[in-house]
Short mmCIF file of C-alpha atoms and ligand atoms in Angstrom, two decimals:
data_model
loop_
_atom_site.label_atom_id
_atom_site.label_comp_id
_atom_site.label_asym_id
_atom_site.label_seq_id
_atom_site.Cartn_x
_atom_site.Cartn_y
_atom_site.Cartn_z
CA UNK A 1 -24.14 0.94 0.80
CA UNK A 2 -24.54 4.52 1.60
CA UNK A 3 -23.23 6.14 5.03
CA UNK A 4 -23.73 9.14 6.92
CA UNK A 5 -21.11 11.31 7.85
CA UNK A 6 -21.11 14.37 10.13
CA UNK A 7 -18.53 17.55 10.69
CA UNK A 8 -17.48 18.90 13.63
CA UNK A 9 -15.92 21.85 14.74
CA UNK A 10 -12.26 22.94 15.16
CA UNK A 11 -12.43 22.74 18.95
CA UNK A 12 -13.89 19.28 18.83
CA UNK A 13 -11.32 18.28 16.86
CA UNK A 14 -8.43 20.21 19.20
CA UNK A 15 -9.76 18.25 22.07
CA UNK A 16 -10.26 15.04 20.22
CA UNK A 17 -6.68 15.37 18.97
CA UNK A 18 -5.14 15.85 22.35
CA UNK A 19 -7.31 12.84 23.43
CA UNK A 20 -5.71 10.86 20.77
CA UNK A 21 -2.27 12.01 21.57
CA UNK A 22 -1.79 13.44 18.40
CA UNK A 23 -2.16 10.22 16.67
CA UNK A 24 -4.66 9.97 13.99
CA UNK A 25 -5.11 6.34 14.26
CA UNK A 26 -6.80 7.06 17.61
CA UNK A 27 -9.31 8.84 16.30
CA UNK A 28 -12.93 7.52 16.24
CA UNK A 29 -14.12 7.34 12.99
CA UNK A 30 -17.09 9.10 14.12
CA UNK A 31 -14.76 12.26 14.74
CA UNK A 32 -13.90 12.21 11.10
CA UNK A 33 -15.04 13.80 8.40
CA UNK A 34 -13.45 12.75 5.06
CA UNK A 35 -11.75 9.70 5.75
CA UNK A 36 -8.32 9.39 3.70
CA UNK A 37 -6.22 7.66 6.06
CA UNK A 38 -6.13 4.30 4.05
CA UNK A 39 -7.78 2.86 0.77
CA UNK A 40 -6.97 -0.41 2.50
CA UNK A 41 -10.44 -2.68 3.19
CA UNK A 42 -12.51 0.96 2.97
CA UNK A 43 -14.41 0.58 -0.20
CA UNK A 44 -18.01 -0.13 -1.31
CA UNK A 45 -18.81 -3.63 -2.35
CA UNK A 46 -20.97 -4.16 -5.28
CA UNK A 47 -24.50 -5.52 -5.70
CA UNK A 48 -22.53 -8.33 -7.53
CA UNK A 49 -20.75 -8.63 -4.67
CA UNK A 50 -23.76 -8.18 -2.20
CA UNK A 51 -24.93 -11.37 -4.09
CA UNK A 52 -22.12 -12.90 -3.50
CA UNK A 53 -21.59 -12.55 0.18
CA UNK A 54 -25.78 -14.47 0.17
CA UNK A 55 -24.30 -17.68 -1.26
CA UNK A 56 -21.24 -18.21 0.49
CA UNK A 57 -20.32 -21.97 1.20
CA UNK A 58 -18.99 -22.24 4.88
CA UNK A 59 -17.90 -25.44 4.81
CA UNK A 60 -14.74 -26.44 6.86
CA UNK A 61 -12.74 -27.97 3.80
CA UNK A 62 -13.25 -28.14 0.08
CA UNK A 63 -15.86 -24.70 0.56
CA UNK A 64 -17.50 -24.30 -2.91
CA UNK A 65 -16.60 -20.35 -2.22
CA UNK A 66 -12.56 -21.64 -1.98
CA UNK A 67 -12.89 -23.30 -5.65
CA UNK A 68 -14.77 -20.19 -7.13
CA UNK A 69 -12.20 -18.29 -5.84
CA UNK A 70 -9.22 -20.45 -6.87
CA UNK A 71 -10.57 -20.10 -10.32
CA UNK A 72 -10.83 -16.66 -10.36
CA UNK A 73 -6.82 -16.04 -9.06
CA UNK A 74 -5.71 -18.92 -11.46
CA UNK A 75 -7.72 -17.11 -14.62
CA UNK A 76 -6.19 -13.80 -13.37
CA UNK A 77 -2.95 -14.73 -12.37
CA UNK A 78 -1.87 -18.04 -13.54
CA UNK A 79 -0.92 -19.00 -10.44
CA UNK A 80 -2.49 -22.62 -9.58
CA UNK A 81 -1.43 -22.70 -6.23
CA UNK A 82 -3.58 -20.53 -3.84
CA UNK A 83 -3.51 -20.20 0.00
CA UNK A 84 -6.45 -17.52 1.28
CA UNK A 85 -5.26 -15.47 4.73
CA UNK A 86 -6.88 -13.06 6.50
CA UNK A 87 -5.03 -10.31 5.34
CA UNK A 88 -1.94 -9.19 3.36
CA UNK A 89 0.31 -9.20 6.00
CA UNK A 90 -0.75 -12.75 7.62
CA UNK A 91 -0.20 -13.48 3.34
CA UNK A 92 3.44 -11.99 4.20
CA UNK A 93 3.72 -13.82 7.52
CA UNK A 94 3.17 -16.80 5.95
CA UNK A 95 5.17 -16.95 2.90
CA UNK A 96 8.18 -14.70 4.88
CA UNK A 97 8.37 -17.78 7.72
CA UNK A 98 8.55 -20.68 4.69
CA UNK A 99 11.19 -18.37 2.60
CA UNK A 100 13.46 -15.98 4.57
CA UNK A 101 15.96 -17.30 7.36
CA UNK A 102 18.29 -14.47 9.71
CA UNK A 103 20.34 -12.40 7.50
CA UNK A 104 18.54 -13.05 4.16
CA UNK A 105 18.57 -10.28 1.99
CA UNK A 106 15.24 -8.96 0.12
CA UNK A 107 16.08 -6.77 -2.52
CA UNK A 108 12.78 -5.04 -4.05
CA UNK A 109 11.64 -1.61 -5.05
CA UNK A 110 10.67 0.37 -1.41
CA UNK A 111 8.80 -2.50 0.65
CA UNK A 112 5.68 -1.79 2.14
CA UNK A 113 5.76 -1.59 5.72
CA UNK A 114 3.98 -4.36 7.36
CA UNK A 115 6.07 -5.69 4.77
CA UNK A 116 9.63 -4.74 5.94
CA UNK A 117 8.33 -5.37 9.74
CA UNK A 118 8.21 -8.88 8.46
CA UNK A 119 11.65 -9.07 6.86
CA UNK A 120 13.46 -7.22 9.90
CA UNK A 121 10.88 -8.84 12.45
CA UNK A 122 12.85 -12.03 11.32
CA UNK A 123 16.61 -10.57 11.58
CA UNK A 124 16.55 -10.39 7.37
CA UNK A 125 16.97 -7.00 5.53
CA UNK A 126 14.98 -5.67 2.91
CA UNK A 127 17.12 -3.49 0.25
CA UNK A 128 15.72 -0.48 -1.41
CA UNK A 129 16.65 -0.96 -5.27
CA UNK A 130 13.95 1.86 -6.27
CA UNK A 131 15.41 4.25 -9.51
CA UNK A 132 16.31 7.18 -7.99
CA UNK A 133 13.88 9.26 -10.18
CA UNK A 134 10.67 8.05 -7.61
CA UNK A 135 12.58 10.82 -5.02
CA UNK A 136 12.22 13.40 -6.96
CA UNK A 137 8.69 14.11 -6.57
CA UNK A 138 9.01 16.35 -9.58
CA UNK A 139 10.10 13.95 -12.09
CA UNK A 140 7.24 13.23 -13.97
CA UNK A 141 9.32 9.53 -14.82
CA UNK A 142 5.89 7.38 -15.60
CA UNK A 143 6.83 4.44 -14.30
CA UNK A 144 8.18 5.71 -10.77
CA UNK A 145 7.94 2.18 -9.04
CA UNK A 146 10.71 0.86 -11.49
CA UNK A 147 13.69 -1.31 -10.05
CA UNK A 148 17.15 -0.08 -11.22
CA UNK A 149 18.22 -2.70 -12.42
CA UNK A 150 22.12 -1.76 -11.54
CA UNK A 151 21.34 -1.04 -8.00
CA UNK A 152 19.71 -4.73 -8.17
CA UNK A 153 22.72 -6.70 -9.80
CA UNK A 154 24.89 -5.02 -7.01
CA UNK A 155 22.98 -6.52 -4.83
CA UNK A 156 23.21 -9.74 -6.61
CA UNK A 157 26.83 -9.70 -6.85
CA UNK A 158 27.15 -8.90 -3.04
CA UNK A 159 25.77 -11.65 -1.53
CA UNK A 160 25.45 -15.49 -2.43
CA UNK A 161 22.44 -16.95 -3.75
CA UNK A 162 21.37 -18.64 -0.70
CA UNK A 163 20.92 -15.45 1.31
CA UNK A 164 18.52 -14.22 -1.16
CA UNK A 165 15.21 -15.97 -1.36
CA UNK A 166 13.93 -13.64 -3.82
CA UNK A 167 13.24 -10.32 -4.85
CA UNK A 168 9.91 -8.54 -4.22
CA UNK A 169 8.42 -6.34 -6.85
CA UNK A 170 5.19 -4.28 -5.23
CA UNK A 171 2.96 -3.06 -7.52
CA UNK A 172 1.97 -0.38 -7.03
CA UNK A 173 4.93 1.00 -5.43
CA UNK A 174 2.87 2.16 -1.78
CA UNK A 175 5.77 3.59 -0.16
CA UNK A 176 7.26 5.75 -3.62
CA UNK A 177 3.73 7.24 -3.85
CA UNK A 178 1.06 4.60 -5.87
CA UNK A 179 3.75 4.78 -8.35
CA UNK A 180 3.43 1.81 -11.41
CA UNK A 181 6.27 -0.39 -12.19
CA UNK A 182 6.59 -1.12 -15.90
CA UNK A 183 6.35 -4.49 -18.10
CA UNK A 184 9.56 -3.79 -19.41
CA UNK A 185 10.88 -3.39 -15.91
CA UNK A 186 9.18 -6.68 -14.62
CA UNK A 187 10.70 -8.38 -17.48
CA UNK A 188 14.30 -6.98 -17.26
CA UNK A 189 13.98 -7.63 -13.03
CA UNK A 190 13.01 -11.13 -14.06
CA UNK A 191 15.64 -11.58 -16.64
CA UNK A 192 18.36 -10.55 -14.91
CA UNK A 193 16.85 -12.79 -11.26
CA UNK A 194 17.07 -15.78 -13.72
CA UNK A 195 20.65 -14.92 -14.56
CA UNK A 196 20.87 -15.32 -10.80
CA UNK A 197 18.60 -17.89 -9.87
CA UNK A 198 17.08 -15.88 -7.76
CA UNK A 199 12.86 -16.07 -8.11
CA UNK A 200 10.53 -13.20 -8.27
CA UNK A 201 7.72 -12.41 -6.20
CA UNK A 202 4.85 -9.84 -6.15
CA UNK A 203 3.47 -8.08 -3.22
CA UNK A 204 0.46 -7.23 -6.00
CA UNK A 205 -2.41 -5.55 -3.16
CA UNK A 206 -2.34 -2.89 -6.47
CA UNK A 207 -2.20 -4.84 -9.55
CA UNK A 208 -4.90 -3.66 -11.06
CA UNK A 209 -4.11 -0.38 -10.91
CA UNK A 210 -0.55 -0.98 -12.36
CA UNK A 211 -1.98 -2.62 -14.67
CA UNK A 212 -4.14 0.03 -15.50
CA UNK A 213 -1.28 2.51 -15.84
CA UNK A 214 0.65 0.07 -18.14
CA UNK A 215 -2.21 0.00 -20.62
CA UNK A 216 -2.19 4.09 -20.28
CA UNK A 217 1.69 4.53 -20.85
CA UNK A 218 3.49 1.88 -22.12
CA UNK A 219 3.26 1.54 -25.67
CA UNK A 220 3.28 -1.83 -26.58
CA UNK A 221 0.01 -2.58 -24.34
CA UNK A 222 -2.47 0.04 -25.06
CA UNK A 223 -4.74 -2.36 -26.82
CA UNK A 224 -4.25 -4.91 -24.24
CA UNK A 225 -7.25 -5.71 -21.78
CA UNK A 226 -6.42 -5.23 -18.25
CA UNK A 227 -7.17 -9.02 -17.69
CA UNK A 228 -4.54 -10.04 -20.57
CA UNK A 229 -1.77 -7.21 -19.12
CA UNK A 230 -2.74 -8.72 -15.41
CA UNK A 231 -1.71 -12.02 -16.42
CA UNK A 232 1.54 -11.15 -18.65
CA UNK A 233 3.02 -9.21 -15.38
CA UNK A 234 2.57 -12.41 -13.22
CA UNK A 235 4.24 -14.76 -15.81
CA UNK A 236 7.22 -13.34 -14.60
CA UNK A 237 6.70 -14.10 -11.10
CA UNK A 238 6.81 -17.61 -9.38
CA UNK A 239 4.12 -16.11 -6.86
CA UNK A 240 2.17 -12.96 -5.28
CA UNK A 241 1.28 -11.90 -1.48
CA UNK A 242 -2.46 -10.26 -2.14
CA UNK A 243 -3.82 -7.77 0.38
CA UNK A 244 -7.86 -7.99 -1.13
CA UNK A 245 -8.46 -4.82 0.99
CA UNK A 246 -7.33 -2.89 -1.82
CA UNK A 247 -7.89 -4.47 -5.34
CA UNK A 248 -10.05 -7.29 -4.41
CA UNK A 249 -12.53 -4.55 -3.71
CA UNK A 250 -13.25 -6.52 -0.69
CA UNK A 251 -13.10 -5.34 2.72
CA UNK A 252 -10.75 -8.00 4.85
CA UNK A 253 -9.07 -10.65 3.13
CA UNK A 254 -5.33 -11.56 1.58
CA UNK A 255 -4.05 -14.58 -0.10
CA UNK A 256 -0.95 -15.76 -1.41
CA UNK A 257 -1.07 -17.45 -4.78
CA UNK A 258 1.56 -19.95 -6.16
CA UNK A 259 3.28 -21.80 -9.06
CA UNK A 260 5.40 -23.55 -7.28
CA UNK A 261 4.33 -27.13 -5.50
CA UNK A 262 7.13 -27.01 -3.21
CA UNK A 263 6.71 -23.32 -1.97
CA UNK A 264 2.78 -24.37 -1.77
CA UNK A 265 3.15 -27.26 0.63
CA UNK A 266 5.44 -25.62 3.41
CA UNK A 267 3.60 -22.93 3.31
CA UNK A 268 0.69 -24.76 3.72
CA UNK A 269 1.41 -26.07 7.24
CA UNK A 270 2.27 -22.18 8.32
CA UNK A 271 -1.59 -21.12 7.11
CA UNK A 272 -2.52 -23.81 9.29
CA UNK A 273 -0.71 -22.43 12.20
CA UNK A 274 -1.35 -19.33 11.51
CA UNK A 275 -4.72 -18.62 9.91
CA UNK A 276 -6.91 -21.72 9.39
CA UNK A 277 -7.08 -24.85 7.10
CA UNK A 278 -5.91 -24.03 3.77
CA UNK A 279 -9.34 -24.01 2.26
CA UNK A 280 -10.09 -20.79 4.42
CA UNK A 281 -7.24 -19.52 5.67
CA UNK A 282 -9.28 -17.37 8.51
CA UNK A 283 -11.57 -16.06 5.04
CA UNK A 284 -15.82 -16.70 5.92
CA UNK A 285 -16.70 -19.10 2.78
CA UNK A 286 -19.02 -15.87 1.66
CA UNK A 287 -15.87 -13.15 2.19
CA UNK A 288 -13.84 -15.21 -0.47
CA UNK A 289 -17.01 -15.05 -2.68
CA UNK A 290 -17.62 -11.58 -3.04
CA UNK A 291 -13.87 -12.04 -3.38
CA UNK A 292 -13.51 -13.50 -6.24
CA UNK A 293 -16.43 -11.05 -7.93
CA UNK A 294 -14.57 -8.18 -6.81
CA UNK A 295 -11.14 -9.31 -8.51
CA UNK A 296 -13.26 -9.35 -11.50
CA UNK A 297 -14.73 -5.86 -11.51
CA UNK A 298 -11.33 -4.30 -9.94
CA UNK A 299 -9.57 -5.75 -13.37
CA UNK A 300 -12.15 -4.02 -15.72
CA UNK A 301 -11.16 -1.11 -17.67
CA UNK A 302 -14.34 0.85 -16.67
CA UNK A 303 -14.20 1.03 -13.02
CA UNK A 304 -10.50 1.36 -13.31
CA UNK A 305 -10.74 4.66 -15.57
CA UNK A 306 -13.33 6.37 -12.96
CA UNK A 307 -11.10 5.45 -9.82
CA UNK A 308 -7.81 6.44 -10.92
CA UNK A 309 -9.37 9.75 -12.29
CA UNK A 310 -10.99 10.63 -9.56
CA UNK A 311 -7.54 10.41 -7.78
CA UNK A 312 -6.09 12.55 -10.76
CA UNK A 313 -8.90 15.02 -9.99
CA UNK A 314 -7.72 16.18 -6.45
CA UNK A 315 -4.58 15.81 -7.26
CA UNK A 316 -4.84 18.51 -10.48
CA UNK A 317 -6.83 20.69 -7.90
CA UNK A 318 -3.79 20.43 -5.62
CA UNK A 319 -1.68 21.52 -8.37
CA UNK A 320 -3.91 24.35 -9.35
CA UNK A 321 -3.47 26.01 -5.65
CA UNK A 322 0.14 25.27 -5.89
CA UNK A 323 0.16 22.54 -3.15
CA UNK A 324 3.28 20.66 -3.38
CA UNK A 325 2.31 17.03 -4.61
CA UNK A 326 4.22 13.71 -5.49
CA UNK A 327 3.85 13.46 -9.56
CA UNK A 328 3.02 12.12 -12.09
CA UNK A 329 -0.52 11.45 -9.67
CA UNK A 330 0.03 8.04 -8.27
CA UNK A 331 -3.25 5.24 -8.64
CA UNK A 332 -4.45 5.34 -4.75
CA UNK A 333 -3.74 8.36 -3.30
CA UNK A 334 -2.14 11.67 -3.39
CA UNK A 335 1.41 12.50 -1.95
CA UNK A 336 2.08 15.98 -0.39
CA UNK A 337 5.14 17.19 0.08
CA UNK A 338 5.58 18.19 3.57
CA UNK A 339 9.03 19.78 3.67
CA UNK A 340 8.11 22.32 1.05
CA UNK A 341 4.65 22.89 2.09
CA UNK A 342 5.88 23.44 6.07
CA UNK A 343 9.11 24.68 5.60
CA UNK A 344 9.29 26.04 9.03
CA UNK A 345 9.08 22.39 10.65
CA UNK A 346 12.32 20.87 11.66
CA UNK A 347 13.24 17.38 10.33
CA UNK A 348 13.20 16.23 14.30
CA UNK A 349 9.47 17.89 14.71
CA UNK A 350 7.75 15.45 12.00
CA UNK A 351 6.65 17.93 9.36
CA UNK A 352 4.41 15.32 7.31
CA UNK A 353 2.93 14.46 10.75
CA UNK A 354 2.49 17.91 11.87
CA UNK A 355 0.81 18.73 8.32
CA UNK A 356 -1.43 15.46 8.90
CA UNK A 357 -2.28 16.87 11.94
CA UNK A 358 -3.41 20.47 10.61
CA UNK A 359 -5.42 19.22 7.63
CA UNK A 360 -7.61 17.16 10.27
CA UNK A 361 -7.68 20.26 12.48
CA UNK A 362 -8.81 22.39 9.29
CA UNK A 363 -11.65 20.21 8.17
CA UNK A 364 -11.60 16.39 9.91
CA UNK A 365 -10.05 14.97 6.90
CA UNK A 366 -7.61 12.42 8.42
CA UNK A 367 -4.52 11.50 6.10
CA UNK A 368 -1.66 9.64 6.90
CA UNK A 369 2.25 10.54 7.43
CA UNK A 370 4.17 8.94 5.61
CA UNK A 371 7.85 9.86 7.28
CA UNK A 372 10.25 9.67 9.81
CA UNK A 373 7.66 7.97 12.11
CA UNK A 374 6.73 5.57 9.80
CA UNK A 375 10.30 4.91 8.60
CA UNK A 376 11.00 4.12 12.43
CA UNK A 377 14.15 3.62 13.55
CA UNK A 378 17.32 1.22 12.38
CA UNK A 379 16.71 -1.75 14.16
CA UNK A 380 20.89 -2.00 15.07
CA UNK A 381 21.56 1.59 15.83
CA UNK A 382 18.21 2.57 16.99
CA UNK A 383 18.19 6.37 15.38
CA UNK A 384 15.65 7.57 13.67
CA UNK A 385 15.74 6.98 9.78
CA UNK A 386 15.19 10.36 8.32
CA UNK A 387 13.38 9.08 4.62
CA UNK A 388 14.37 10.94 1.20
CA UNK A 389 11.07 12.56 2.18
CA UNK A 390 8.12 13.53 3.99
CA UNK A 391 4.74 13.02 2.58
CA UNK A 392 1.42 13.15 4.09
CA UNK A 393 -0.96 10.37 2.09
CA UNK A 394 -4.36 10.72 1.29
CA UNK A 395 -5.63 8.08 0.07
CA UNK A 396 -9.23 7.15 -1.66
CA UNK A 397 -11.42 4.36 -0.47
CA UNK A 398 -12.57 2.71 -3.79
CA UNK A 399 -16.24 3.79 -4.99
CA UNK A 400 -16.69 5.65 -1.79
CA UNK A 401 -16.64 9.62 -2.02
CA UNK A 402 -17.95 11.94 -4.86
CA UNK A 403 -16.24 14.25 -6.85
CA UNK A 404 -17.67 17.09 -4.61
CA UNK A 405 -16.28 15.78 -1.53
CA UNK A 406 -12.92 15.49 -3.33
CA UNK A 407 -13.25 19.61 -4.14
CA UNK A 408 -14.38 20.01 -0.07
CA UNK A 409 -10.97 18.28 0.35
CA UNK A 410 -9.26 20.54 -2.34
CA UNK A 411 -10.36 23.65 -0.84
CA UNK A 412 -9.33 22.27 2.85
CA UNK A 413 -6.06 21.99 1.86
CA UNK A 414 -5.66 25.09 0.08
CA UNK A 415 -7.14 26.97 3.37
CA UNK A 416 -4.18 25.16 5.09
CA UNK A 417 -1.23 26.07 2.33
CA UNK A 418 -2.46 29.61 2.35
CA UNK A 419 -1.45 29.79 6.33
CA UNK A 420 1.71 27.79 6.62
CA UNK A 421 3.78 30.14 7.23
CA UNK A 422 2.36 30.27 10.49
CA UNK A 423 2.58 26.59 11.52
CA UNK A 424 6.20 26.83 12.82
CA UNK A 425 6.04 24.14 15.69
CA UNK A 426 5.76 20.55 15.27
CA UNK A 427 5.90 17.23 17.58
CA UNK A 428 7.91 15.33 19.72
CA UNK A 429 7.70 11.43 20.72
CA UNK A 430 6.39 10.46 24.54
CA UNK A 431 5.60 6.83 23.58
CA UNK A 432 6.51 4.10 21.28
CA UNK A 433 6.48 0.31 20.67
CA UNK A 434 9.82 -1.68 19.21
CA UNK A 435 8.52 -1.99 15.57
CA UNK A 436 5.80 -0.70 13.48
CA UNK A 437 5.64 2.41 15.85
CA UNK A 438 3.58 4.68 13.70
CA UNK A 439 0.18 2.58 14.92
CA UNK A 440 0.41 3.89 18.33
CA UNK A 441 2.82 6.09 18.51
CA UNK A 442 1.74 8.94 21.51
CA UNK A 443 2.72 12.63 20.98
CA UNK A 444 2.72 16.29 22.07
CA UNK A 445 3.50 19.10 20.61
CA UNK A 446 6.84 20.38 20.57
C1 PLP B 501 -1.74 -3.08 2.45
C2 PLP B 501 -0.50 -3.64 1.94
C3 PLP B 501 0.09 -4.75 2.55
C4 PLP B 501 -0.45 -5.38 3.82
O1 PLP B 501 -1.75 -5.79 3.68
P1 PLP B 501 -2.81 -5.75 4.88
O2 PLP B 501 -4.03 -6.33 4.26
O3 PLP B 501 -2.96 -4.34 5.31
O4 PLP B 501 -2.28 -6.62 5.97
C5 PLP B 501 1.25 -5.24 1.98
N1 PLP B 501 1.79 -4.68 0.90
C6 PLP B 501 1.25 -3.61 0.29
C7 PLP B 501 1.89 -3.03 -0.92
C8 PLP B 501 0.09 -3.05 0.79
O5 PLP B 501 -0.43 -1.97 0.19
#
C-alpha cells in the first residue's frame, strides 16, 4: 500500500503542539509528517501477505490460519507450544500472571517497558544486568544488548531460586538502543541459568534483526541462514513473548510460544481470560495468516540487508553533521544523544523530550523520548529515575519510507543541531498517570 502524506507549517505545528500538551502521542497522525515515533505495527504488508489476509479461516477453534501459523513459529523457533495474543504486551500479561508472584526477581538485559510495567505492575522487580559498555553510546562494543554475565550470577547468588522465575533476554535490546545480543552471550546466559535452575526466556519482538546482526559480526555464523541462526538462539530458551508488530511484519498481533507443557496449560486458561480461546487469542483467523507469511519474509536475508541499511543510512548522515548518535547503529532505529546535543537543558527540564519536541517543530517528524519520562518514577520512593541517558528514538516503520525521505530527515535534524545553542528551556510535568506515564503524560514549557 502506498499513502499520502502532507507538511505543514511551523505555526501549525506550534499550535498543534500546545493542543497536544506537548505530548507527541497526542498528535494526529494527520499533523505528521515523517512518522518515526515507533516501528511497532507501522509497516507495509506484502502482496504475499495481502494474499494471505484473502484466505483467512475464522473459525472459533481449530482455525486452519492457527495451524499454518503454529507451523510456521515451530519451524522458526522450535517451540511446539504456541498461544496467539493480541499483542506483545497481552503476550507479557499472560505469561507474567502464570510465572511471576510479589517480590520475584527478573533479571534480564534493560526490559522493555510495557515489559517492566508488567513485572512492577505485579509488586516483582525487573534487574538491569546489561554490560556496562551499551551506556557508553560511544563504544562501538557490537553486541551492545549482551548480559554481563557477573552482574547476572550476583543476582543469582542473592536471592533463592524460587523468587526467580526466569531471566528475560530481549532481542534486540529496545531500551539500550536496537542493540543485538550475541550467540555466545545467549549461550553463556543459558549456561550459567542451568547452573541455577533458573529457565530462560525471550522477549524476541526483534529476532530477526538480531539475528541478522549475528550473521554480520559473529564469526562462527556468517555462513549461517538467518532461519538456521533464528532457531539456534531459541534452543536456549524454554519460551519467547512475540510482539508481531515488529518482526512479524504484521500490523497487530503477539504470541507467546512454548516448550514447556506445563507453562503451556496455565497459561492457557489466562489467554482465555484475557484474550480469547487459545486458537485465536483475540488474532482475526486472516491476521495470523499474513502472520505467519510475514515471519517468513522478516527471517530472509534480503529484506533484512535493505532494512537494517536503510537504518545505517540516516544514521551515517547523522554522523556526517556531527549529530550525537547511539553506536554502533542499532537494527530499528536511531538513538540521539540528547544531553550532548542540548547541553543547555537541565536534567529536571527533559532534554530528550524537549529535543523530540524541536525536531517535530522543525519539520513534523515525530520521534520518541526515550528518558526520564519514560523511565518514570521508583514505584517505592516515587522520584523520578534519572536513566544513564537521554535519547530521543527514531525509529523506521519496516518497508515504509524511501531513502530520500530518510535524507529530508537528515537534513531536519542537522537544521536543528546547527541552532541548539539557542534551545535553552525545556519542560515541566502538569499531569500524569501511576505507571507507564510517558503515554499521556501533559506538559508545558518550563
Ligand atoms: C514492542 C515491544 C513489546 C510490547 O509489544 P506490544 O505489541 O507493543 O504490546 C515488548 N517487548 C519489546 C522488546 C518490544 O519491542
Amino acid at each position: 500500500m502506498v499513502e499520502e502524506i502532507s507538511q505543514s507549517t511551523r505555526e501549525q505545528r506550534e499550535i498543534w503542539l500546545q493542543e497536544a500538551h506537548y505530548n507527541l502521542f497526542n498528535l494526529k497522525s494527520s499533523q505528521v509528517f515523517i512518522d518515526l515515533l515507533t516501528d511497532s505495527g507501522t509497516g507495509a504488508m506484502s502482496d504475499k501477505q495481502w494474499g494471505e489476509l484473502m484466505m483467512g479461516d475464522e473459525s472459533y477453534a481449530g482455525s486452519r490460519s492457527f495451524e499454518k501459523l503454529q507451523k510456521q513459529v515451530e519451524k522458526l523457533t522450535g517451540f511446539q507450544f504456541l498461544l496467539p495474543v493480541h499483542q506483545g504486551r497481552a503476550a507479557e500479561n499472560v505469561l507474567f500472571s502464570t510465572m511471576i508472584k510479589e517480590n520475584d526477581i527478573i533479571p534480564g538485559n534493560s526490559h522493555f517497558d510495557t515489559t517492566k510495567g508488567h513485572i512492577e505492575f505485579r509488586k516483582a522487580h525487573a534487574v538491569d544486568c546489561t554490560i556496562d559498555e551499551a551506556f557508553d553510546i560511544e563504544n562501538l562494543h557490537p553486541f551492545k544488548g549482551n548480559l554481563d554475565i557477573q552482574k547476572l550470577e550476583k543476582v543469582y547468588q542473592s536471592y533463592p531460586k524460587k523468587q526467580i522465575p526466569f531471566c528475560l533476554i530481549t532481542i534486540t535490546c529496545n531500551t539500550s538502543g536496537g542493540q543485538p545480543v550475541s550467540l555466545e552471550n545467549i549461550k553463556a546466559v543459558k549456561n550459567l541459568s542451568d547452573q541455577y535452575g533458573i529457565p530462560v526466556i525471550f522477549d524476541a519482538a526483534r529476532f530477526a534483526e538480531n539475528a541478522y546482526f549475528i550473521k554480520q559480526r559473529e564469526e562462527n555464523y556468517k555462513n549461517w541462514s538467518i532461519k538456521e541462526i533464528c532457531k539456534e538462539m531459541f534452543s536456549y530458551g524454554i519460551g519467547m513473548t512475540m510482539s508481531s508488530k515488529k518482526d512479524g511484519l504484521v500490523n497487530i498481533g503477539g504470541f507467546i510460544a512454548l516448550n514447556d507443557e506445563k507453562i503451556f496449560r496455565k497459561a492457557s486458561n489466562f489467554t482465555i481470560i484475557y484474550e480469547g480461546f487459545i486458537t485465536y487469542g483475540g488474532m482475526a483467523g486472516r491476521d495470523m495468516a499474513a502472520l505467519a507469511q510475514g515471519l517468513d519474509e522478516a527471517t530472509e536475508f534480503p529484506y533484512l540487508e535493505s532494512r537494517i541499511s536503510q537504518v545505517e543510512l540516516l544514521g551515517n548522515l547523522l554522523i556526517e553533521y556531527g549529530i550525537p548518535v547511539q553506536k554502533p547503529i542499532g537494527g530499528h532505529a536511531v538513538f540521539l544523544d540528547a544531553l550532548k546535543f542540548l547541553p543547555n537543558i537541565k536534567r529536571e527540564e527533559f532534554p530528550a523530550q524537549t529535543l523530540a519536541l524541536e525536531i517535530y517543530k522543525e519539520a513534523g517528524i515525530r520521534g520518541v523520548e526515550i528518558g526520564t519520562i519514560l523511565a518514570d518514577r521508583d514505584p517505592e520512593t516515587r522520584e523520578n529515575r534519572y536513566p544513564k541517558l537521554e535519547l530521543v528514538r527514531l525509529a523506521l516503520p519496516r518497508r515504509t519510507y524511501t531513502d530520500n525521505h530518510i535524507r529530508y530527515i537528515a537534513a531536519a535534524l542537522k537544521n536543528v543541531f546547527d541552532r541548539s545553542d539557542e534551545i535553552t528551556k525545556g519542560y515541566k510535568i502538569t499531569w500524569e498517570s501511576e505507571i507507564l506515564r510517558h503515554f499521556t503524560v501533559k506538559l508545558e514549557q518550563a
